[in-house]
mmCIF file of C-alpha atoms and ligand atoms in Angstrom:
data_model
loop_
_atom_site.group_PDB
_atom_site.id
_atom_site.type_symbol
_atom_site.label_atom_id
_atom_site.label_comp_id
_atom_site.label_asym_id
_atom_site.label_seq_id
_atom_site.Cartn_x
_atom_site.Cartn_y
_atom_site.Cartn_z
ATOM 1 C CA MET T 14 112.368 54.531 161.279
ATOM 2 C CA THR T 15 113.275 58.190 161.656
ATOM 3 C CA ASP T 16 116.413 57.165 163.571
ATOM 4 C CA GLN T 17 117.614 55.060 160.636
ATOM 5 C CA ARG T 18 116.929 57.875 158.202
ATOM 6 C CA ILE T 19 118.799 60.354 160.408
ATOM 7 C CA ALA T 20 121.707 57.903 160.439
ATOM 8 C CA ASP T 21 121.561 57.729 156.618
ATOM 9 C CA LEU T 22 121.578 61.521 156.315
ATOM 10 C CA THR T 23 124.444 61.728 158.810
ATOM 11 C CA ASP T 24 126.450 59.281 156.680
ATOM 12 C CA ALA T 25 125.673 61.258 153.544
ATOM 13 C CA LEU T 26 126.981 64.388 155.292
ATOM 14 C CA ASP T 27 130.182 62.662 156.512
ATOM 15 C CA GLY T 28 129.413 62.520 160.230
ATOM 16 C CA PRO T 29 127.422 64.314 162.921
ATOM 17 C CA ASP T 30 129.543 67.449 163.556
ATOM 18 C CA GLY T 31 127.378 70.570 163.532
ATOM 19 C CA LEU T 32 124.447 68.801 161.917
ATOM 20 C CA ARG T 33 120.824 69.656 162.574
ATOM 21 C CA PHE T 34 117.677 68.014 161.260
ATOM 22 C CA VAL T 35 114.191 69.170 160.469
ATOM 23 C CA ARG T 36 111.242 66.948 159.589
ATOM 24 C CA ALA T 37 108.097 68.096 157.784
ATOM 25 C CA PRO T 38 105.163 65.754 157.084
ATOM 26 C CA GLY T 39 103.031 65.432 153.963
ATOM 27 C CA ARG T 40 99.290 65.678 154.362
ATOM 28 C CA VAL T 41 96.105 64.082 153.276
ATOM 29 C CA ASN T 42 93.076 66.296 153.007
ATOM 30 C CA LEU T 43 90.019 64.571 154.481
ATOM 31 C CA ILE T 44 87.592 67.119 153.051
ATOM 32 C CA GLY T 45 87.568 70.678 151.680
ATOM 33 C CA ASP T 46 89.348 70.894 148.355
ATOM 34 C CA HIS T 47 89.655 74.000 146.194
ATOM 35 C CA THR T 48 88.415 76.121 149.082
ATOM 36 C CA ASP T 49 91.679 77.348 150.630
ATOM 37 C CA TYR T 50 92.425 79.995 148.008
ATOM 38 C CA GLN T 51 88.918 81.416 148.455
ATOM 39 C CA ASP T 52 89.359 81.996 152.209
ATOM 40 C CA GLY T 53 87.322 78.854 152.920
ATOM 41 C CA PHE T 54 87.541 75.823 155.202
ATOM 42 C CA CYS T 55 89.470 72.608 154.819
ATOM 43 C CA LEU T 56 90.173 69.613 157.042
ATOM 44 C CA PRO T 57 93.522 67.968 156.353
ATOM 45 C CA MET T 58 95.801 65.929 158.635
ATOM 46 C CA ALA T 59 99.591 65.652 158.653
ATOM 47 C CA ILE T 60 100.597 62.070 157.805
ATOM 48 C CA ASP T 61 103.323 59.655 158.795
ATOM 49 C CA ARG T 62 105.164 60.228 155.521
ATOM 50 C CA ASP T 63 107.637 63.052 155.710
ATOM 51 C CA CYS T 64 110.609 64.911 154.353
ATOM 52 C CA LEU T 65 113.761 65.068 156.467
ATOM 53 C CA VAL T 66 116.463 67.658 155.926
ATOM 54 C CA GLY T 67 119.916 67.424 157.498
ATOM 55 C CA LEU T 68 122.167 70.424 157.181
ATOM 56 C CA ARG T 69 125.416 71.986 158.313
ATOM 57 C CA PRO T 70 126.649 75.575 157.875
ATOM 58 C CA THR T 71 129.784 75.900 155.707
ATOM 59 C CA ASP T 72 132.144 78.644 154.668
ATOM 60 C CA GLY T 73 131.454 80.314 151.368
ATOM 61 C CA GLY T 74 128.222 81.611 150.024
ATOM 62 C CA ARG T 75 126.831 78.489 148.397
ATOM 63 C CA VAL T 76 123.949 76.251 149.409
ATOM 64 C CA ARG T 77 124.701 72.732 148.215
ATOM 65 C CA ALA T 78 122.006 70.091 148.385
ATOM 66 C CA ARG T 79 121.614 66.442 147.555
ATOM 67 C CA SER T 80 118.724 64.020 147.921
ATOM 68 C CA LEU T 81 118.905 60.407 149.005
ATOM 69 C CA GLU T 82 116.161 59.586 146.459
ATOM 70 C CA LEU T 83 116.444 62.102 143.634
ATOM 71 C CA SER T 84 119.462 62.496 141.417
ATOM 72 C CA GLY T 85 121.701 65.485 140.889
ATOM 73 C CA THR T 86 123.479 68.029 143.050
ATOM 74 C CA VAL T 87 121.996 71.434 143.673
ATOM 75 C CA ASP T 88 124.375 74.367 144.055
ATOM 76 C CA VAL T 89 122.813 77.804 144.441
ATOM 77 C CA ALA T 90 123.933 81.175 145.832
ATOM 78 C CA ALA T 91 123.077 81.753 149.499
ATOM 79 C CA ASP T 92 122.228 85.384 148.691
ATOM 80 C CA GLY T 93 119.144 84.309 146.728
ATOM 81 C CA SER T 94 120.401 85.539 143.368
ATOM 82 C CA ASP T 95 119.543 82.324 141.482
ATOM 83 C CA ASP T 96 116.303 82.160 139.534
ATOM 84 C CA ALA T 97 114.375 79.321 141.186
ATOM 85 C CA ARG T 98 112.572 78.432 137.935
ATOM 86 C CA SER T 99 115.759 77.654 136.046
ATOM 87 C CA VAL T 100 117.742 75.686 138.652
ATOM 88 C CA GLU T 101 118.752 72.151 137.657
ATOM 89 C CA PRO T 102 117.995 69.520 138.825
ATOM 90 C CA ARG T 103 114.360 70.720 139.014
ATOM 91 C CA TRP T 104 113.888 69.886 142.684
ATOM 92 C CA GLY T 105 116.695 72.371 143.357
ATOM 93 C CA GLY T 106 114.194 75.108 142.508
ATOM 94 C CA PHE T 107 112.680 74.482 145.955
ATOM 95 C CA VAL T 108 116.064 75.058 147.579
ATOM 96 C CA ALA T 109 116.592 78.275 145.604
ATOM 97 C CA GLY T 110 112.978 79.309 146.319
ATOM 98 C CA ALA T 111 113.449 78.775 150.054
ATOM 99 C CA VAL T 112 116.683 80.782 150.040
ATOM 100 C CA GLN T 113 115.009 83.627 148.128
ATOM 101 C CA THR T 114 111.955 83.827 150.317
ATOM 102 C CA LEU T 115 114.075 83.884 153.487
ATOM 103 C CA VAL T 116 116.368 86.561 152.082
ATOM 104 C CA ALA T 117 113.275 88.557 151.089
ATOM 105 C CA ARG T 118 112.177 88.342 154.754
ATOM 106 C CA GLY T 119 115.460 89.805 155.933
ATOM 107 C CA GLY T 120 117.288 86.532 156.634
ATOM 108 C CA ARG T 121 121.004 86.026 156.031
ATOM 109 C CA VAL T 122 121.309 82.471 154.769
ATOM 110 C CA PRO T 123 124.817 81.134 155.386
ATOM 111 C CA GLY T 124 126.663 78.686 153.154
ATOM 112 C CA LEU T 125 125.177 75.226 153.773
ATOM 113 C CA ASP T 126 125.608 71.582 152.922
ATOM 114 C CA LEU T 127 122.313 69.787 153.087
ATOM 115 C CA VAL T 128 120.767 66.448 152.274
ATOM 116 C CA VAL T 129 117.079 65.680 151.990
ATOM 117 C CA SER T 130 115.229 62.396 152.174
ATOM 118 C CA SER T 131 111.496 61.934 151.701
ATOM 119 C CA THR T 132 108.957 59.163 152.214
ATOM 120 C CA VAL T 133 106.077 61.199 150.744
ATOM 121 C CA PRO T 134 105.258 59.710 147.321
ATOM 122 C CA ALA T 135 105.773 62.381 144.655
ATOM 123 C CA GLY T 136 103.019 63.525 142.324
ATOM 124 C CA SER T 137 100.305 61.885 144.382
ATOM 125 C CA GLY T 138 98.361 64.679 146.031
ATOM 126 C CA LEU T 139 99.982 63.999 149.418
ATOM 127 C CA SER T 140 101.990 67.241 149.263
ATOM 128 C CA SER T 141 105.487 65.944 148.740
ATOM 129 C CA SER T 142 106.448 69.407 147.454
ATOM 130 C CA SER T 143 105.057 71.174 150.490
ATOM 131 C CA ALA T 144 106.798 68.729 152.852
ATOM 132 C CA LEU T 145 110.055 69.542 151.054
ATOM 133 C CA SER T 146 109.544 73.290 151.052
ATOM 134 C CA VAL T 147 108.350 73.411 154.694
ATOM 135 C CA ALA T 148 111.354 71.336 155.801
ATOM 136 C CA LEU T 149 113.749 73.515 153.813
ATOM 137 C CA THR T 150 112.159 76.780 154.913
ATOM 138 C CA MET T 151 112.190 75.782 158.578
ATOM 139 C CA ALA T 152 115.744 74.450 158.457
ATOM 140 C CA LEU T 153 117.179 77.375 156.472
ATOM 141 C CA GLY T 154 115.142 79.939 158.429
ATOM 142 C CA ASP T 155 116.740 78.633 161.585
ATOM 143 C CA THR T 156 120.263 79.144 160.216
ATOM 144 C CA ALA T 157 119.360 82.527 158.709
ATOM 145 C CA GLY T 158 118.645 84.073 162.112
ATOM 146 C CA LEU T 159 114.913 84.492 161.466
ATOM 147 C CA GLU T 160 112.312 83.890 164.153
ATOM 148 C CA LEU T 161 109.430 82.460 162.217
ATOM 149 C CA ASP T 162 106.267 81.205 163.871
ATOM 150 C CA ALA T 163 104.364 78.273 162.353
ATOM 151 C CA ASN T 164 102.180 80.443 160.109
ATOM 152 C CA ASP T 165 105.246 82.441 158.956
ATOM 153 C CA VAL T 166 106.921 79.160 157.980
ATOM 154 C CA ALA T 167 103.798 78.065 156.101
ATOM 155 C CA ARG T 168 103.560 81.362 154.199
ATOM 156 C CA ALA T 169 107.286 81.435 153.418
ATOM 157 C CA ALA T 170 107.182 77.799 152.264
ATOM 158 C CA LEU T 171 104.255 78.549 149.960
ATOM 159 C CA ASP T 172 106.172 81.510 148.562
ATOM 160 C CA ALA T 173 109.203 79.244 147.993
ATOM 161 C CA GLU T 174 106.999 76.761 146.113
ATOM 162 C CA VAL T 175 105.399 79.423 143.958
ATOM 163 C CA ARG T 176 108.896 80.715 143.102
ATOM 164 C CA ALA T 177 109.984 77.164 142.191
ATOM 165 C CA THR T 178 106.942 76.032 140.219
ATOM 166 C CA GLY T 179 104.992 79.133 139.196
ATOM 167 C CA VAL T 180 101.800 77.438 140.411
ATOM 168 C CA PRO T 181 99.584 79.733 142.519
ATOM 169 C CA GLY T 182 98.744 77.199 145.256
ATOM 170 C CA GLY T 183 96.754 77.935 148.397
ATOM 171 C CA LEU T 184 98.083 77.591 151.932
ATOM 172 C CA MET T 185 96.389 74.353 153.076
ATOM 173 C CA ASP T 186 99.292 71.954 152.503
ATOM 174 C CA GLN T 187 101.878 74.045 154.303
ATOM 175 C CA LEU T 188 99.516 74.818 157.202
ATOM 176 C CA ALA T 189 98.749 71.104 157.615
ATOM 177 C CA SER T 190 102.445 70.282 157.596
ATOM 178 C CA VAL T 191 103.343 72.827 160.297
ATOM 179 C CA HIS T 192 100.255 72.438 162.528
ATOM 180 C CA GLY T 193 99.837 68.626 162.495
ATOM 181 C CA VAL T 194 98.702 67.008 165.744
ATOM 182 C CA ALA T 195 98.976 63.245 166.396
ATOM 183 C CA ASP T 196 95.630 61.443 166.027
ATOM 184 C CA HIS T 197 93.834 64.668 165.038
ATOM 185 C CA ALA T 198 92.485 66.217 161.858
ATOM 186 C CA LEU T 199 92.861 69.985 161.512
ATOM 187 C CA LEU T 200 89.900 72.229 160.809
ATOM 188 C CA ILE T 201 91.554 75.205 159.097
ATOM 189 C CA ASP T 202 89.852 78.529 158.516
ATOM 190 C CA CYS T 203 91.873 79.822 155.615
ATOM 191 C CA ARG T 204 90.676 83.390 156.200
ATOM 192 C CA THR T 205 91.851 83.769 159.791
ATOM 193 C CA LEU T 206 94.349 80.864 159.690
ATOM 194 C CA ALA T 207 92.752 79.567 162.891
ATOM 195 C CA VAL T 208 93.441 75.849 163.261
ATOM 196 C CA GLU T 209 91.267 73.593 165.396
ATOM 197 C CA PRO T 210 92.656 70.079 165.953
ATOM 198 C CA ILE T 211 89.782 67.606 166.188
ATOM 199 C CA PRO T 212 90.369 64.020 167.425
ATOM 200 C CA LEU T 213 89.834 61.321 164.812
ATOM 201 C CA PRO T 214 87.545 58.515 165.965
ATOM 202 C CA ARG T 215 89.669 55.577 167.109
ATOM 203 C CA GLU T 216 87.484 53.087 165.320
ATOM 204 C CA VAL T 217 88.064 54.721 161.937
ATOM 205 C CA ALA T 218 91.100 54.171 159.714
ATOM 206 C CA VAL T 219 92.250 56.613 157.036
ATOM 207 C CA LEU T 220 93.150 54.854 153.792
ATOM 208 C CA VAL T 221 94.839 56.337 150.773
ATOM 209 C CA VAL T 222 95.100 54.744 147.347
ATOM 210 C CA HIS T 223 97.121 56.231 144.534
ATOM 211 C CA SER T 224 95.369 55.794 141.188
ATOM 212 C CA GLY T 225 98.640 55.091 139.391
ATOM 213 C CA VAL T 226 98.041 58.206 137.292
ATOM 214 C CA PRO T 227 100.583 60.876 138.214
ATOM 215 C CA ARG T 228 99.391 64.382 138.871
ATOM 216 C CA THR T 229 101.357 67.525 138.356
ATOM 217 C CA LEU T 230 99.846 70.741 139.545
ATOM 218 C CA ALA T 231 101.755 72.812 137.037
ATOM 219 C CA GLY T 232 100.470 70.771 134.123
ATOM 220 C CA SER T 233 96.921 70.857 135.339
ATOM 221 C CA ALA T 234 94.062 73.283 135.114
ATOM 222 C CA TYR T 235 94.660 74.314 138.747
ATOM 223 C CA ALA T 236 95.476 77.930 137.903
ATOM 224 C CA GLU T 237 92.505 78.063 135.516
ATOM 225 C CA ARG T 238 90.089 76.829 138.178
ATOM 226 C CA ARG T 239 91.451 79.248 140.698
ATOM 227 C CA ALA T 240 91.032 82.119 138.249
ATOM 228 C CA ALA T 241 87.420 81.032 137.569
ATOM 229 C CA THR T 242 86.612 81.259 141.291
ATOM 230 C CA GLU T 243 88.262 84.686 141.455
ATOM 231 C CA ARG T 244 86.145 85.913 138.538
ATOM 232 C CA ALA T 245 83.026 84.634 140.304
ATOM 233 C CA ALA T 246 83.903 86.530 143.471
ATOM 234 C CA THR T 247 84.574 89.715 141.467
ATOM 235 C CA ARG T 248 81.258 89.329 139.654
ATOM 236 C CA LEU T 249 79.475 89.071 142.990
ATOM 237 C CA GLY T 250 81.383 92.092 144.348
ATOM 238 C CA ILE T 251 82.825 90.141 147.306
ATOM 239 C CA ALA T 252 86.383 89.613 148.480
ATOM 240 C CA SER T 253 86.150 85.838 148.237
ATOM 241 C CA LEU T 254 83.603 83.059 147.776
ATOM 242 C CA ARG T 255 83.722 82.505 151.524
ATOM 243 C CA ASP T 256 81.158 85.311 151.640
ATOM 244 C CA ALA T 257 78.878 83.876 148.945
ATOM 245 C CA ASN T 258 75.712 81.936 149.664
ATOM 246 C CA LEU T 259 74.172 79.193 147.610
ATOM 247 C CA ARG T 260 71.624 81.476 145.949
ATOM 248 C CA ASP T 261 74.425 83.722 144.619
ATOM 249 C CA VAL T 262 76.215 80.863 142.889
ATOM 250 C CA GLN T 263 73.333 78.709 141.663
ATOM 251 C CA ASP T 264 74.322 79.219 137.999
ATOM 252 C CA ASP T 265 78.108 78.967 138.358
ATOM 253 C CA ALA T 266 79.233 75.388 138.899
ATOM 254 C CA PHE T 267 82.800 76.267 139.953
ATOM 255 C CA ALA T 268 81.645 78.787 142.551
ATOM 256 C CA ARG T 269 78.861 76.446 143.632
ATOM 257 C CA HIS T 270 81.435 73.774 144.454
ATOM 258 C CA VAL T 271 83.336 76.160 146.719
ATOM 259 C CA VAL T 272 80.223 77.243 148.612
ATOM 260 C CA THR T 273 78.846 73.718 149.079
ATOM 261 C CA GLU T 274 82.293 72.317 149.955
ATOM 262 C CA ASN T 275 82.720 74.845 152.766
ATOM 263 C CA ALA T 276 79.393 73.701 154.211
ATOM 264 C CA ARG T 277 80.471 70.045 153.938
ATOM 265 C CA VAL T 278 83.735 70.768 155.774
ATOM 266 C CA LEU T 279 81.864 72.337 158.684
ATOM 267 C CA ALA T 280 79.364 69.457 158.748
ATOM 268 C CA PHE T 281 82.231 66.945 158.727
ATOM 269 C CA ALA T 282 83.988 68.783 161.572
ATOM 270 C CA ALA T 283 80.742 68.797 163.573
ATOM 271 C CA ALA T 284 80.289 65.057 162.948
ATOM 272 C CA LEU T 285 83.847 64.424 164.210
ATOM 273 C CA ARG T 286 83.214 66.483 167.324
ATOM 274 C CA ASP T 287 79.906 64.656 167.935
ATOM 275 C CA HIS T 288 81.472 61.272 167.221
ATOM 276 C CA ASP T 289 78.833 60.741 164.541
ATOM 277 C CA VAL T 290 80.812 58.271 162.438
ATOM 278 C CA GLY T 291 77.789 57.488 160.253
ATOM 279 C CA ALA T 292 77.723 61.045 158.882
ATOM 280 C CA LEU T 293 81.321 61.027 157.629
ATOM 281 C CA GLY T 294 81.062 58.731 154.605
ATOM 282 C CA PRO T 295 78.136 60.450 152.886
ATOM 283 C CA LEU T 296 79.931 63.822 153.212
ATOM 284 C CA LEU T 297 83.032 62.374 151.547
ATOM 285 C CA LEU T 298 80.944 61.017 148.691
ATOM 286 C CA ALA T 299 79.121 64.320 148.276
ATOM 287 C CA SER T 300 82.457 66.121 148.175
ATOM 288 C CA HIS T 301 83.711 63.801 145.454
ATOM 289 C CA ALA T 302 80.529 64.281 143.418
ATOM 290 C CA SER T 303 80.928 68.048 143.652
ATOM 291 C CA LEU T 304 84.610 67.937 142.674
ATOM 292 C CA ARG T 305 83.651 65.691 139.741
ATOM 293 C CA ASP T 306 80.435 67.313 138.501
ATOM 294 C CA ASP T 307 80.745 70.971 139.513
ATOM 295 C CA PHE T 308 84.472 71.615 139.769
ATOM 296 C CA ALA T 309 85.483 69.166 137.038
ATOM 297 C CA VAL T 310 88.807 68.075 138.552
ATOM 298 C CA SER T 311 88.201 64.333 138.732
ATOM 299 C CA THR T 312 89.309 61.729 136.209
ATOM 300 C CA PRO T 313 87.704 58.411 135.154
ATOM 301 C CA GLU T 314 90.342 56.609 137.265
ATOM 302 C CA LEU T 315 89.624 58.614 140.409
ATOM 303 C CA ASP T 316 85.870 57.993 139.920
ATOM 304 C CA LEU T 317 86.526 54.264 139.530
ATOM 305 C CA LEU T 318 88.652 54.261 142.637
ATOM 306 C CA VAL T 319 85.929 55.955 144.699
ATOM 307 C CA ASP T 320 83.420 53.362 143.418
ATOM 308 C CA ALA T 321 85.872 50.582 144.283
ATOM 309 C CA PHE T 322 86.210 51.915 147.848
ATOM 310 C CA VAL T 323 82.426 51.947 148.262
ATOM 311 C CA ALA T 324 81.998 48.468 146.797
ATOM 312 C CA ALA T 325 84.771 47.215 149.097
ATOM 313 C CA GLY T 326 82.893 48.379 152.188
ATOM 314 C CA ALA T 327 84.467 51.757 152.980
ATOM 315 C CA LEU T 328 82.383 54.364 154.827
ATOM 316 C CA GLY T 329 83.068 56.777 151.971
ATOM 317 C CA ALA T 330 85.852 58.102 149.751
ATOM 318 C CA ARG T 331 86.802 61.110 147.651
ATOM 319 C CA LEU T 332 89.625 62.435 145.536
ATOM 320 C CA THR T 333 92.048 64.366 147.700
ATOM 321 C CA GLY T 334 94.139 67.427 146.852
ATOM 322 C CA ALA T 335 93.966 69.216 143.553
ATOM 323 C CA GLY T 336 92.583 66.291 141.511
ATOM 324 C CA PHE T 337 93.580 65.572 137.880
ATOM 325 C CA GLY T 338 95.116 62.243 139.000
ATOM 326 C CA GLY T 339 96.833 61.306 142.256
ATOM 327 C CA CYS T 340 95.076 59.815 145.260
ATOM 328 C CA VAL T 341 91.709 58.984 146.723
ATOM 329 C CA VAL T 342 91.209 59.077 150.489
ATOM 330 C CA GLY T 343 88.750 56.666 152.067
ATOM 331 C CA LEU T 344 87.543 56.022 155.588
ATOM 332 C CA ALA T 345 86.807 52.528 156.873
ATOM 333 C CA LEU T 346 86.137 50.936 160.223
ATOM 334 C CA ALA T 347 89.566 50.047 161.560
ATOM 335 C CA THR T 348 88.559 46.429 162.099
ATOM 336 C CA LYS T 349 87.722 46.114 158.386
ATOM 337 C CA ALA T 350 90.453 48.360 157.014
ATOM 338 C CA PRO T 351 92.929 45.750 155.716
ATOM 339 C CA ARG T 352 90.153 43.910 153.871
ATOM 340 C CA VAL T 353 88.654 47.100 152.474
ATOM 341 C CA LEU T 354 92.064 48.195 151.215
ATOM 342 C CA ASP T 355 92.805 44.826 149.557
ATOM 343 C CA ARG T 356 89.438 44.669 147.885
ATOM 344 C CA THR T 357 89.625 48.277 146.717
ATOM 345 C CA VAL T 358 93.010 47.692 145.125
ATOM 346 C CA GLU T 359 91.838 44.475 143.446
ATOM 347 C CA ARG T 360 88.662 45.989 142.043
ATOM 348 C CA TYR T 361 90.388 49.113 140.845
ATOM 349 C CA ARG T 362 93.235 47.188 139.240
ATOM 350 C CA SER T 363 90.945 44.960 137.229
ATOM 351 C CA ALA T 364 88.550 47.777 136.264
ATOM 352 C CA SER T 365 91.244 50.301 135.224
ATOM 353 C CA GLY T 366 94.252 48.225 134.194
ATOM 354 C CA ARG T 367 96.335 50.631 136.304
ATOM 355 C CA GLU T 368 98.693 49.693 139.119
ATOM 356 C CA PRO T 369 97.513 51.381 142.335
ATOM 357 C CA SER T 370 99.517 51.750 145.534
ATOM 358 C CA ALA T 371 97.822 51.749 148.902
ATOM 359 C CA PHE T 372 98.663 53.152 152.327
ATOM 360 C CA VAL T 373 97.043 53.312 155.725
ATOM 361 C CA VAL T 374 98.026 56.711 157.135
ATOM 362 C CA GLN T 375 98.184 58.002 160.702
ATOM 363 C CA ALA T 376 97.821 61.620 161.808
ATOM 364 C CA VAL T 377 101.123 62.898 163.216
ATOM 365 C CA GLU T 378 102.785 65.953 164.777
ATOM 366 C CA GLY T 379 103.644 68.864 162.523
ATOM 367 C CA ALA T 380 107.061 69.974 161.298
ATOM 368 C CA GLY T 381 109.929 70.631 163.677
ATOM 369 C CA ARG T 382 113.501 69.875 164.637
ATOM 370 C CA VAL T 383 114.338 66.234 165.284
ATOM 371 C CA GLY T 384 117.350 64.183 166.199
ATOM 372 C CA PRO T 385 120.429 65.103 168.210
HETATM 373 C C1 GLA L 401 96.718 71.730 145.993
HETATM 374 C C2 GLA L 401 97.121 73.099 146.546
HETATM 375 C C3 GLA L 401 96.307 73.428 147.793
HETATM 376 C C4 GLA L 401 94.821 73.278 147.543
HETATM 377 C C5 GLA L 401 94.523 71.923 146.888
HETATM 378 C C6 GLA L 401 93.070 71.771 146.508
HETATM 379 O O1 GLA L 401 97.060 70.733 146.911
HETATM 380 O O2 GLA L 401 98.477 73.125 146.852
HETATM 381 O O3 GLA L 401 96.607 74.732 148.234
HETATM 382 O O4 GLA L 401 94.317 74.341 146.782
HETATM 383 O O5 GLA L 401 95.325 71.703 145.742
HETATM 384 O O6 GLA L 401 92.287 71.795 147.637
#
């Protein structure tokens, strides 16, 4: 699969001379949403949907980029002088953002021809943007003479995304993309950036269904929610809600979500370590209820989809990512997974009138160089 895509990128770049390739996966977050920007815990996994970048240094100070899936040609200055927010086509903002963030870190980005190709569905909550910006940041960082470790790449990629979109995201998506481990979920402490890979039970399959309602972070209340949690921390006189306890936040539903979600992530991680499969589903459902009732980021479609998963025999399910549309993640016994997925899709389709798309995802290795 990757070999064919590398061959396609090689063709698009007129042959293999001087080419290098970087791959960065998308992610699905199993549990722990809207906690990362409050120094909390989350538990994502890198998935077998990824963004591939092929690139070759060129003379001249321009970075030229094309995509095998998206239209338009990007052409920005390698010195970072383009404003990432006004680059056309819009996805080129991520290229300009990556150039800028690397230049700001002391890198000298050479002229480059590059082509990107992604299998991460866009606007779904599976971090297609982070896969793109991690792949670009890693690939360009390499050519710019910078020695970036995995956390540096994640931070630089987040910076590139913020430059491109103006959305003040947290670091979960980029950390999941760089630290992915095959067959493992990643317990991330967003305060220390410690990452603990935890094996996923073999008998459990991870299912993702897109609600058919696109989600754009920029157009959502993401920044508003984040600001509400910051106000709550300030009111409590603490650096972040990581340090709050349930008594402190009893009367603030947004803050209460963050505090209870952190506890659910740790309980979920403990259940994985103990191989207590029975505990996983109820924690997913409790997370969804909290995101719906306290944090108010669900939609009627996402709620329907969670109900459809449960009725179809899943262990549990929840919205994943920022919310406001996009995907639901569900867990099911692997032996039942195909049936659960079919039934979920059927039920959701007839209840919502929307056209869902469904995937079974595997946990894979994090971003890195691939190919010849
Ligand atoms: C988006 C952001 C992440 C995180 C999630 C919600 O995916 O990019 O940093 O805040 O929303 O958990």
